[in-house]
Coordinates of C-alpha atoms in Angstrom, one line a residue:
M29 CA -34.9 66.3 78.5
T30 CA -36.0 67.6 81.9
T31 CA -38.3 70.6 82.3
E32 CA -35.5 72.7 83.8
E33 CA -33.3 71.9 80.7
L34 CA -36.1 72.9 78.4
L35 CA -36.8 76.2 80.3
G36 CA -33.1 77.0 80.0
I37 CA -33.2 76.4 76.2
I38 CA -36.3 78.6 75.9
N39 CA -34.7 81.4 77.9
N40 CA -31.5 81.3 75.9
S41 CA -33.5 81.3 72.7
V42 CA -35.4 84.4 73.8
K43 CA -32.1 86.2 74.6
D44 CA -30.6 85.1 71.3
R45 CA -33.7 86.2 69.4
L46 CA -33.8 82.9 67.6
T47 CA -36.2 82.4 64.7
S48 CA -35.6 78.6 64.4
L49 CA -35.6 76.1 67.2
D50 CA -35.0 72.4 66.9
L51 CA -36.2 70.4 69.9
S52 CA -36.6 67.1 68.1
R53 CA -35.7 63.7 69.6
G54 CA -35.5 65.2 73.2
Y55 CA -37.9 62.7 74.9
I56 CA -40.0 65.8 75.9
K57 CA -43.3 64.9 77.6
E58 CA -44.7 68.3 78.2
I59 CA -44.1 71.8 76.7
P60 CA -44.2 74.5 79.4
P61 CA -46.4 77.7 78.9
E62 CA -43.1 79.7 78.7
I63 CA -43.0 78.5 75.0
G64 CA -45.2 81.5 74.3
Q65 CA -42.2 83.8 75.0
L66 CA -40.5 82.8 71.7
K67 CA -42.3 85.7 69.8
R68 CA -39.7 85.8 66.9
L69 CA -39.9 82.1 66.2
I70 CA -40.6 81.2 62.5
K71 CA -39.7 77.5 62.6
L72 CA -40.3 75.1 65.5
D73 CA -39.4 71.4 65.3
L74 CA -40.8 69.1 68.0
N75 CA -40.8 65.8 66.1
R76 CA -39.9 62.5 67.8
N77 CA -40.8 63.4 71.4
E78 CA -43.5 62.1 73.8
L79 CA -46.0 64.9 73.8
S80 CA -49.6 64.1 74.4
T81 CA -50.9 67.7 74.6
L82 CA -49.9 71.3 73.6
P83 CA -50.2 74.3 75.8
A84 CA -52.7 77.0 74.8
E85 CA -49.7 79.4 74.9
I86 CA -48.6 78.0 71.6
S87 CA -51.0 80.5 70.1
Q88 CA -48.6 83.3 71.1
L89 CA -46.1 82.2 68.4
T90 CA -47.7 84.6 65.9
K91 CA -44.8 84.6 63.5
L92 CA -44.6 80.8 63.3
E93 CA -44.6 79.5 59.7
M94 CA -43.6 75.9 60.2
L95 CA -44.5 73.6 63.1
N96 CA -43.3 70.0 63.1
L97 CA -45.0 67.7 65.6
D98 CA -44.4 64.4 63.8
D99 CA -44.0 61.2 65.9
N100 CA -45.5 62.2 69.2
Q101 CA -48.5 61.0 71.1
L102 CA -50.9 63.9 70.6
T103 CA -54.6 62.9 71.1
S104 CA -56.0 66.4 70.3
L105 CA -55.0 69.9 69.4
P106 CA -55.9 73.0 71.4
P107 CA -58.4 75.4 69.8
E108 CA -55.8 78.1 70.1
I109 CA -53.8 76.6 67.3
G110 CA -56.1 78.4 65.0
Q111 CA -54.4 81.7 66.0
L112 CA -51.2 80.9 64.2
A113 CA -52.2 83.2 61.4
R114 CA -48.9 82.8 59.5
L115 CA -48.6 79.1 59.7
A116 CA -47.9 77.6 56.2
E117 CA -46.7 74.1 57.2
L118 CA -48.2 71.9 59.9
K119 CA -46.8 68.4 60.3
L120 CA -48.7 66.0 62.6
N121 CA -47.8 62.6 61.2
R122 CA -47.8 59.5 63.4
N123 CA -49.8 60.8 66.4
N124 CA -53.0 59.6 68.0
L125 CA -55.4 62.3 66.8
S126 CA -59.0 61.3 66.5
T127 CA -60.4 64.7 65.7
L128 CA -59.4 68.1 64.5
P129 CA -60.7 71.3 66.1
P130 CA -62.9 73.5 64.0
E131 CA -60.4 76.3 64.5
I132 CA -58.1 74.5 62.1
G133 CA -60.0 76.4 59.4
H134 CA -58.6 79.7 60.7
L135 CA -55.1 78.9 59.4
A136 CA -55.7 81.0 56.3
K137 CA -52.1 80.7 55.0
L138 CA -51.7 77.0 55.5
A139 CA -50.2 75.3 52.4
T140 CA -49.2 71.9 53.7
L141 CA -51.1 69.8 56.3
D142 CA -49.6 66.4 57.1
L143 CA -51.9 64.1 59.1
D144 CA -50.6 60.6 58.0
D145 CA -50.9 57.8 60.5
N146 CA -53.4 59.1 63.0
R147 CA -56.9 57.9 64.1
L148 CA -59.1 60.5 62.4
T149 CA -62.6 59.2 61.5
S150 CA -63.8 62.5 59.9
L151 CA -62.7 66.0 58.9
P152 CA -64.5 69.1 60.2
P153 CA -66.4 71.2 57.6
E154 CA -64.1 74.1 58.4
I155 CA -61.4 72.3 56.5
G156 CA -62.9 73.9 53.5
Q157 CA -61.7 77.3 54.7
L158 CA -58.1 76.4 53.9
T159 CA -58.2 77.9 50.4
R160 CA -54.4 78.1 50.2
L161 CA -53.8 74.5 51.0
V162 CA -51.7 72.8 48.4
E163 CA -51.0 69.4 50.0
L164 CA -53.3 67.5 52.3
K165 CA -52.0 64.1 53.5
L166 CA -54.3 61.8 55.4
Y167 CA -52.6 58.4 54.8
R168 CA -53.6 55.6 57.2
N169 CA -56.5 57.1 59.1
S170 CA -60.1 55.8 59.5
I171 CA -62.0 58.4 57.6
S172 CA -65.2 57.0 56.2
M173 CA -66.6 60.1 54.6
L174 CA -65.3 63.5 53.3
P175 CA -67.3 66.7 53.9
A176 CA -68.7 68.4 50.9
E177 CA -66.6 71.4 51.9
I178 CA -63.5 69.5 50.6
G179 CA -64.4 70.9 47.2
K180 CA -63.6 74.4 48.4
L181 CA -59.9 73.6 48.7
S182 CA -59.3 75.5 45.4
S183 CA -55.5 75.5 45.6
L184 CA -55.1 71.8 46.4
I185 CA -52.6 69.9 44.2
L186 CA -52.1 66.7 46.2
L187 CA -54.7 64.8 48.2
D188 CA -53.6 61.6 49.8
L189 CA -56.3 59.4 51.4
Y190 CA -54.5 56.1 51.1
R191 CA -55.7 53.4 53.5
N192 CA -58.8 55.0 55.0
Q193 CA -62.3 53.6 55.1
L194 CA -64.0 55.7 52.4
R195 CA -67.0 54.1 50.8
S196 CA -67.8 56.9 48.5
L197 CA -66.6 60.3 47.3
P198 CA -68.6 63.5 47.4
T199 CA -69.5 65.0 44.1
E200 CA -67.7 68.1 45.2
I201 CA -64.4 66.3 44.5
G202 CA -64.8 67.5 41.0
Q203 CA -64.3 71.1 42.2
L204 CA -60.6 70.5 43.0
T205 CA -59.6 71.7 39.5
K206 CA -55.9 72.2 40.4
L207 CA -55.4 68.7 41.7
T208 CA -52.6 66.8 40.0
A209 CA -52.3 63.8 42.3
L210 CA -55.2 61.9 44.0
Y211 CA -54.3 58.8 46.1
L212 CA -57.3 56.7 47.1
Q213 CA -55.9 53.3 47.3
G214 CA -56.7 51.0 50.2
N215 CA -60.3 52.2 50.8
Q216 CA -63.7 50.6 50.3
L217 CA -64.9 52.5 47.3
T218 CA -67.4 50.6 45.1
S219 CA -67.9 53.4 42.6
L220 CA -66.7 56.8 41.6
P221 CA -68.8 60.0 41.0
P222 CA -69.0 61.2 37.4
E223 CA -67.6 64.5 38.6
I224 CA -64.2 63.0 38.8
G225 CA -63.9 63.7 35.1
Q226 CA -63.7 67.4 35.9
L227 CA -60.2 67.1 37.3
K228 CA -58.8 68.2 34.0
I229 CA -55.1 68.5 35.0
L230 CA -54.9 65.4 37.2
K231 CA -51.8 63.4 36.4
K232 CA -51.8 60.6 39.0
L233 CA -54.8 58.6 40.2
K234 CA -54.4 55.7 42.5
L235 CA -57.4 53.5 43.2
D236 CA -55.9 50.1 43.9
Y237 CA -57.2 47.9 46.7
N238 CA -60.8 49.1 46.6
K239 CA -64.0 47.4 45.6
L240 CA -64.7 49.1 42.3
N241 CA -67.0 47.1 40.1
G242 CA -67.2 49.6 37.3
L243 CA -65.8 52.9 36.1
P244 CA -67.8 56.0 35.0
V245 CA -67.2 57.0 31.4
E246 CA -66.2 60.4 32.7
I247 CA -63.0 59.1 34.0
C248 CA -61.8 58.9 30.4
K249 CA -62.0 62.7 30.2
L250 CA -58.8 63.0 32.3
M251 CA -56.7 63.9 29.3
N252 CA -53.6 64.8 31.3
L253 CA -53.6 61.6 33.3
I254 CA -50.1 59.9 33.3
E255 CA -50.6 57.2 35.9
L256 CA -53.7 55.2 36.6
D257 CA -53.7 52.3 39.1
L258 CA -56.9 50.3 39.3
S259 CA -55.4 47.0 40.5
V260 CA -57.0 44.8 43.1
N261 CA -60.6 45.8 42.5
Q262 CA -63.6 43.9 41.0
L263 CA -63.7 45.3 37.5
D264 CA -65.0 42.9 34.8
N265 CA -65.0 45.4 31.9
L266 CA -63.4 48.7 30.8
P267 CA -65.2 51.4 28.9
A268 CA -64.2 51.7 25.3
E269 CA -63.5 55.4 25.9
I270 CA -60.4 54.4 27.9
G271 CA -58.6 55.0 24.6
Q272 CA -59.1 58.8 25.1
L273 CA -56.5 58.8 27.9
K274 CA -53.8 59.8 25.4
S275 CA -51.2 61.0 28.0
L276 CA -51.3 57.7 30.0
T277 CA -47.8 56.1 30.5
R278 CA -48.7 53.6 33.3
L279 CA -51.9 51.6 33.6
N280 CA -52.3 49.0 36.3
L281 CA -55.3 46.7 35.9
G282 CA -53.9 43.7 37.8
V283 CA -56.1 41.5 40.0
N284 CA -59.5 42.3 38.7
R285 CA -62.1 40.1 36.8
L286 CA -61.3 41.1 33.2
S287 CA -61.8 38.5 30.6
T288 CA -61.5 40.8 27.6
L289 CA -60.0 44.2 26.8
P290 CA -61.5 46.8 24.5
A291 CA -59.7 47.2 21.2
E292 CA -59.4 50.9 22.0
I293 CA -56.7 50.2 24.5
A294 CA -54.4 50.3 21.5
L295 CA -55.0 54.0 21.3
L296 CA -52.9 54.6 24.4
N297 CA -49.8 55.2 22.3
R298 CA -47.7 56.7 25.1
L299 CA -48.2 53.7 27.4
I300 CA -44.9 52.4 28.8
E301 CA -46.2 50.0 31.5
L302 CA -49.3 47.8 31.3
S303 CA -50.1 45.4 34.1
L304 CA -52.9 42.9 33.5
N305 CA -51.8 40.2 36.0
G306 CA -54.4 38.2 38.0
N307 CA -57.3 38.5 35.6
Q308 CA -59.2 36.0 33.5
L309 CA -57.7 36.8 30.1
S310 CA -57.0 34.1 27.5
T311 CA -56.7 36.4 24.5
L312 CA -55.6 40.0 23.8
P313 CA -57.1 42.2 21.1
A314 CA -55.1 42.1 17.9
E315 CA -54.7 45.9 18.2
I316 CA -52.4 45.4 21.2
G317 CA -49.4 45.3 18.9
K318 CA -50.0 49.0 18.2
L319 CA -48.7 50.0 21.6
K320 CA -45.3 51.0 20.2
S321 CA -44.0 52.7 23.4
L322 CA -44.8 49.8 25.6
A323 CA -41.7 48.6 27.6
E324 CA -43.3 46.5 30.4
L325 CA -46.2 44.1 30.0
D326 CA -47.4 41.9 32.9
L327 CA -49.8 39.1 31.9
G328 CA -49.1 36.8 34.9
A329 CA -51.8 34.7 36.5
N330 CA -54.2 34.7 33.6
Q331 CA -55.5 31.9 31.5
F332 CA -53.3 32.0 28.4
N333 CA -52.5 28.6 26.9
K334 CA -50.5 30.1 24.1
L335 CA -48.6 33.3 23.7
P336 CA -50.7 36.0 21.9
V337 CA -48.8 36.5 18.6
E338 CA -49.7 40.2 18.7
I339 CA -47.2 40.6 21.5
V340 CA -44.2 40.1 19.1
L341 CA -45.1 43.4 17.4
L342 CA -44.2 45.3 20.6
K343 CA -40.7 46.2 19.4
H344 CA -39.7 48.2 22.5
L345 CA -40.9 45.6 25.0
S346 CA -38.1 45.0 27.5
E347 CA -40.0 43.1 30.3
L348 CA -42.7 40.4 29.7
N349 CA -44.2 38.5 32.6
L350 CA -46.3 35.4 31.8
D351 CA -45.9 33.5 35.0
Y352 CA -48.8 31.3 36.3
N353 CA -50.5 30.7 33.0
Q354 CA -51.0 27.5 31.0
L355 CA -48.5 27.9 28.2
T356 CA -47.4 24.7 26.6
T357 CA -45.3 26.1 23.8
L358 CA -43.7 29.4 22.7
P359 CA -44.1 30.5 19.0
A360 CA -41.0 30.8 16.8
E361 CA -42.0 34.4 16.3
I362 CA -40.8 35.2 19.8
S363 CA -37.4 35.7 18.0
Q364 CA -38.8 39.1 16.8
M365 CA -38.7 40.6 20.4
K366 CA -35.2 41.9 20.0
S367 CA -35.5 44.4 22.9
L368 CA -36.6 41.9 25.5
E369 CA -34.4 41.9 28.6
N370 CA -36.6 40.1 31.2
L371 CA -38.8 37.1 30.4
N372 CA -40.7 35.4 33.1
L373 CA -42.3 32.1 32.2
N374 CA -42.5 30.7 35.8
R375 CA -45.2 28.1 36.5
N376 CA -46.5 27.3 33.1
Q377 CA -46.6 23.9 31.3
L378 CA -43.8 24.2 28.9
S379 CA -42.1 21.0 27.9
T380 CA -39.8 22.5 25.2
L381 CA -38.4 25.8 24.2
P382 CA -38.1 26.8 20.5
A383 CA -34.6 27.2 19.1
E384 CA -35.5 30.8 18.3
I385 CA -35.2 31.7 21.9
G386 CA -31.5 32.0 21.2
Q387 CA -32.2 35.1 19.1
L388 CA -33.3 37.2 22.1
K389 CA -29.9 38.8 22.3
S390 CA -30.8 41.5 24.8
L391 CA -32.2 39.0 27.4
T392 CA -30.5 39.3 30.8
I393 CA -33.1 37.5 33.0
L394 CA -34.9 34.2 32.0
N395 CA -37.2 32.5 34.5
L396 CA -38.4 29.0 33.6
N397 CA -39.2 27.7 37.1
G398 CA -41.9 25.2 37.6
N399 CA -42.4 24.0 34.0
Q400 CA -42.0 20.5 32.5
L401 CA -38.9 21.1 30.5
E402 CA -36.9 17.9 29.8
T403 CA -34.2 19.5 27.6
L404 CA -32.9 22.9 26.7
P405 CA -32.1 23.9 23.1
A406 CA -28.5 24.2 22.2
E407 CA -29.3 27.8 21.0
I408 CA -29.7 28.9 24.6
G409 CA -25.9 29.4 24.6
Q410 CA -26.4 32.3 22.2
L411 CA -27.9 34.5 25.1
K412 CA -24.6 36.2 25.7
N413 CA -26.1 38.9 28.0
L414 CA -27.9 36.5 30.3
T415 CA -27.0 37.1 33.9
L416 CA -29.8 35.2 35.7
L417 CA -31.2 31.8 34.5
T418 CA -33.6 30.0 36.8
I419 CA -35.0 26.5 35.8
Y420 CA -36.1 25.4 39.3
R421 CA -38.4 22.3 39.5
N422 CA -38.4 21.1 35.9
Q423 CA -37.6 17.6 34.5
L424 CA -34.1 18.3 33.0
S425 CA -31.9 15.2 33.0
S426 CA -29.0 17.0 31.3
L427 CA -27.7 20.4 30.1
P428 CA -26.5 21.2 26.6
A429 CA -22.8 21.8 26.3
E430 CA -23.6 25.2 24.9
I431 CA -24.6 26.4 28.3
G432 CA -20.9 27.1 28.8
Q433 CA -21.2 29.9 26.3
L434 CA -23.3 32.0 28.7
E435 CA -20.4 34.3 29.4
S436 CA -22.3 36.9 31.5
L437 CA -24.2 34.4 33.6
E438 CA -24.0 35.2 37.4
K439 CA -26.7 33.1 38.9
L440 CA -28.0 29.7 37.8
D441 CA -30.8 27.9 39.6
L442 CA -31.3 24.2 38.6
E443 CA -32.7 23.0 41.9
G444 CA -35.2 20.1 41.8
N445 CA -34.4 18.6 38.4
R446 CA -33.1 15.1 37.3
I447 CA -29.6 16.1 36.3
S448 CA -27.1 13.3 36.7
S449 CA -24.1 15.0 35.1
L450 CA -22.8 18.4 34.0
P451 CA -21.1 19.1 30.7
A452 CA -17.4 19.7 30.7
K453 CA -18.0 23.2 29.3
F454 CA -19.8 24.1 32.5
G455 CA -16.4 25.2 33.7
Q456 CA -16.4 28.1 31.1
L457 CA -19.0 30.1 33.2
K458 CA -16.3 32.4 34.6
N459 CA -18.8 35.0 36.0
L460 CA -20.9 32.6 38.1
E461 CA -21.6 33.7 41.6
V462 CA -24.3 31.3 42.6
V463 CA -25.1 27.8 41.3
D464 CA -28.0 25.9 42.9
L465 CA -27.9 22.2 42.0
R466 CA -29.8 20.9 45.0
D467 CA -32.1 17.9 44.7
N468 CA -30.8 16.6 41.5
R469 CA -29.1 13.2 40.7
L470 CA -25.5 14.2 40.5
S471 CA -23.0 11.6 41.5
T472 CA -20.0 13.5 40.4
L473 CA -18.9 16.8 39.0
P474 CA -16.8 17.4 35.9
A475 CA -13.1 18.3 36.5
E476 CA -13.6 21.6 34.6
I477 CA -15.8 22.8 37.4
N478 CA -12.6 23.6 39.2
E479 CA -12.2 26.5 36.7
L480 CA -15.1 28.3 38.2
P481 CA -14.6 31.3 40.6
E482 CA -13.4 30.2 44.1
S483 CA -16.0 32.6 45.7
M484 CA -18.9 30.9 43.9
M485 CA -21.7 29.6 46.1
L486 CA -22.6 26.0 45.2
G487 CA -25.7 24.2 46.4
L488 CA -25.4 20.4 46.2
S489 CA -27.6 19.0 49.0
G490 CA -30.0 16.3 48.0
N491 CA -27.6 14.8 45.4
P492 CA -26.0 11.3 45.5
I493 CA -22.6 12.9 45.3
L494 CA -22.8 13.8 48.9
D495 CA -23.4 10.1 49.8
V496 CA -20.1 9.1 48.4
L497 CA -18.0 12.1 49.5
P498 CA -16.1 12.0 52.7
Q499 CA -18.0 14.0 55.4
E500 CA -14.9 16.1 56.1
V501 CA -14.9 17.2 52.5
V502 CA -18.7 18.1 52.6
K503 CA -18.2 20.1 55.7
Q504 CA -15.5 22.2 54.1
G505 CA -17.9 23.4 51.4
A506 CA -18.0 24.0 47.7
K507 CA -14.3 24.6 47.1
A508 CA -13.3 21.4 48.8
I509 CA -16.0 19.4 47.0
I510 CA -14.8 20.6 43.7
E511 CA -11.2 19.9 44.4
H512 CA -12.1 16.4 45.6
C513 CA -14.1 15.7 42.5
K514 CA -11.1 16.8 40.4
E515 CA -8.9 14.3 42.1
K516 CA -11.5 11.6 41.7
Q517 CA -11.7 12.2 38.0
K518 CA -8.0 11.7 37.7
E519 CA -8.6 8.2 39.1
N520 CA -11.5 7.7 36.6
Q521 CA -9.1 7.8 33.7
N522 CA -7.6 4.5 35.0
L523 CA -10.9 2.6 34.9
Q524 CA -11.4 0.9 31.5
V525 CA -15.2 0.5 30.7
F526 CA -16.4 -1.6 27.7
L527 CA -19.9 -0.9 26.3
S528 CA -21.6 -3.9 24.7
Y529 CA -24.9 -3.2 22.9
A530 CA -27.1 -4.1 19.9
R531 CA -26.8 -1.8 16.9
E532 CA -30.4 -0.7 17.2
D533 CA -29.5 0.9 20.5
K534 CA -26.5 2.8 19.1
E535 CA -27.8 6.3 19.8
E536 CA -28.9 5.6 23.3
V537 CA -25.5 4.0 24.1
R538 CA -23.6 6.9 22.5
K539 CA -25.3 9.3 25.0
L540 CA -24.1 7.0 27.8
Y541 CA -20.6 7.0 26.3
Q542 CA -20.5 10.8 26.2
K543 CA -21.6 11.1 29.8
L544 CA -18.9 8.7 30.9
S545 CA -16.3 10.5 28.8
E546 CA -17.3 13.9 30.4
L547 CA -16.5 12.3 33.7
K548 CA -13.1 11.2 32.4
Y549 CA -13.8 7.5 32.4
S550 CA -11.9 5.5 29.8
A551 CA -15.0 4.2 28.0
W552 CA -14.8 2.0 24.9
M553 CA -17.5 1.9 22.2
D554 CA -16.8 0.4 18.8
K555 CA -18.4 3.3 16.9
E556 CA -16.2 5.8 18.8
N557 CA -13.0 3.9 19.2
L558 CA -12.4 1.7 16.2
L559 CA -10.2 3.0 13.5
G560 CA -10.6 2.4 9.8
G561 CA -8.8 -0.7 8.6
Q562 CA -8.7 -2.4 12.1
D563 CA -9.8 -6.0 12.5
W564 CA -12.9 -5.1 14.5
K565 CA -13.5 -8.6 15.9
H566 CA -10.0 -8.7 17.2
E567 CA -10.2 -5.2 18.6
I568 CA -13.5 -5.8 20.4
K569 CA -12.2 -9.0 22.0
K570 CA -9.0 -7.3 23.1
A571 CA -11.1 -4.3 24.5
V572 CA -13.2 -6.8 26.5
E573 CA -10.2 -8.5 27.9
N574 CA -8.5 -5.2 28.9
S575 CA -11.6 -3.7 30.5
H576 CA -12.1 -3.5 34.3
I577 CA -15.9 -3.4 33.8
V578 CA -18.1 -4.6 30.9
I579 CA -21.5 -2.9 30.6
V580 CA -24.0 -5.1 28.8
C581 CA -26.7 -2.7 27.5
L582 CA -30.1 -4.5 27.3
S583 CA -33.3 -3.6 25.5
N584 CA -36.1 -5.4 23.8
N585 CA -33.9 -5.1 20.6
S586 CA -30.9 -6.8 22.1
V587 CA -32.2 -9.6 24.3
S588 CA -33.7 -11.6 21.4
K589 CA -31.0 -10.5 18.8
E590 CA -28.7 -13.0 17.2
G591 CA -25.2 -11.9 16.1
F592 CA -22.0 -10.5 17.4
F593 CA -23.6 -8.9 20.4
Q594 CA -24.2 -12.4 21.8
K595 CA -20.5 -13.2 21.1
E596 CA -19.4 -10.1 23.1
I597 CA -21.4 -11.3 26.1
K598 CA -19.7 -14.7 25.7
F599 CA -16.2 -13.0 25.7
A600 CA -17.2 -11.1 28.8
L601 CA -18.4 -14.3 30.6
D602 CA -15.2 -16.1 29.8
V603 CA -13.2 -13.3 31.3
A604 CA -15.5 -13.1 34.3
D605 CA -14.7 -16.7 35.0
E606 CA -11.1 -15.7 35.6
K607 CA -12.0 -12.9 38.0
P608 CA -12.5 -13.2 41.8
E609 CA -16.1 -13.4 42.8
S610 CA -15.8 -10.3 45.1
I611 CA -15.2 -7.9 42.3
I612 CA -17.6 -6.2 39.9
Y613 CA -16.9 -7.0 36.3
I614 CA -20.1 -7.6 34.3
V615 CA -22.9 -5.0 34.9
P616 CA -26.2 -5.7 33.0
L617 CA -27.8 -2.3 32.3
K618 CA -31.4 -2.1 31.1
L619 CA -32.0 0.8 28.7
E620 CA -35.8 0.1 29.0
E621 CA -38.0 -2.5 30.7
C622 CA -37.1 -5.8 29.2
E623 CA -36.2 -9.4 30.1
I624 CA -32.8 -10.3 31.3
P625 CA -31.0 -13.2 29.5
D626 CA -30.7 -16.3 31.6
R627 CA -26.9 -16.3 31.5
L628 CA -26.8 -12.7 33.0
T629 CA -29.2 -13.3 35.9
D630 CA -26.4 -14.0 38.3
W631 CA -25.4 -10.3 38.3
H632 CA -27.5 -7.5 39.7
C633 CA -29.1 -5.5 36.9
I634 CA -29.3 -1.6 36.9
D635 CA -32.3 0.1 35.3
L636 CA -30.8 3.1 33.5
F637 CA -34.3 4.3 32.5
N638 CA -35.7 4.9 36.0
G639 CA -33.7 8.1 36.6
K640 CA -31.5 6.8 39.3
G641 CA -29.7 4.2 37.2
F642 CA -26.8 6.4 36.2
N643 CA -25.9 7.2 39.8
E644 CA -26.1 3.4 40.6
L645 CA -23.7 2.8 37.8
I646 CA -21.2 5.3 39.1
K647 CA -21.4 3.7 42.6
A648 CA -20.5 0.4 40.9
F649 CA -17.5 2.1 39.3
E650 CA -16.4 3.6 42.6
F651 CA -16.5 0.1 44.2
R652 CA -14.5 -1.3 41.3
K653 CA -11.9 1.5 41.6
E654 CA -11.4 0.8 45.2
K655 CA -10.7 -2.9 44.4
L656 CA -8.2 -1.8 41.8
K657 CA -6.3 0.2 44.3
K658 CA -5.9 -2.9 46.5

């Protein structure tokens, strides 16, 4: 806005007897002296301009009650500003003020003074003359000391000194008896004066990001305090008197040096949120279970190696954070936490989950990232309200079929495990929006995955399946990959696979049979396929002869065993003699580290136990299927 345009606006405003004038966002660099002609003006908005000074004539706006100068480049205020006798609201946020003129104290009716984001290093003693001041905002300045006169602000309700350089508070702070909110976070306070206990109606006290190494007992006299934030300090103990803060609903003690809590903390019976993350706690007082109103408890980044049993008494707890601890197990009593909605167990040392976890019927978020889980209990399928399940970087090799019962699940993160196949019931997760299966050992997907939503995001990078998929399919994304796998599994039904094994390995081989069946391969295992009354020797011989591939399952049990297992191998060798040398027919498969019988050494052996063996087996099947097509 040019000076001529601004003068035109001023002249028209005088003629129109305006009481309110908005000159914000006008790129104004200078206010002309003619501004003083606006004698009737009550409200003047000059925010978001480029002003570096104000004319002395501003003092002639004697009826002005609100002056907004936010977001300019003011480096100082003219002394004449003190003549604005009716001014009730002065906004100077985000300027470059380094000092205030003493005349600021003449603004006897000032109720709100906003000085956030300036460069103030001190306040003039005259600030104490503003006895009608209700709100004083000084966020993000460089004030290192408050004048004693601050205590004369007898009407002050809100004092915001967030992110300054205060090292101490004057004892006169205790004279601000109408104060309800005191924000002192982000300073360099090492202690508090006892007089802080005189702020009898204070409701919010924020002291986070200071250097406090102790608390005065008097702080526990703040009977009306609702919110107390002491996080990121250097506290190593709490006074027992903290239990006197009966009105407290939110208490943040995160990132201190606490190794114990006083039993009296249990007296805070209105407490809703308690944050204790980033301390040195390994136990909690037994009395903690008396916090009947507690809904959120943060115990992350402590030294717990077991879940404090007292926590299960917190019947209204809806959020529990235990990330970055040393938990190895969860107690069965966790089933009592019926209100729990969000459970964070990220970065612990859990190798198993109790079946009782399935009783947490209200759970919507479960974070198990970075543990050592090898399996999930079938009962996890009982979590019908679960929307987010993250099990990133564990040691899972499979998922229970019951995972398909998680009917509300929207996001599932399984990145960085050892999963080689998905259960067929995976396709029942109809509400899935995101599935992250990156960096696993998947060589195929179940046909049922095609039943998942078309819009679902599917992460598969770092899996063997991408090595065998045509690149044009990979480039087309999740939907094309799923469709391709569906077609592949139709082909799988044509591949006849015989499983030869010693009876001692029955359970291990049954797991292999189930995985192959989920992928739609026509696997044959005597314990699964033989019918009552059949001549088992005849049926086994026939199954060997009709198979396209014979898997000889080897273990320390089988290699030295006499009996029909050896005859099965002989049947297979006889059939192999009739096959072309270029095809795969016999596949020795080691279930554990063991010797290979001499008569099977001509064939490359796969180690199923090394984690990659199943994928190697599937590659062998793919090769055999291609030969069958020809």
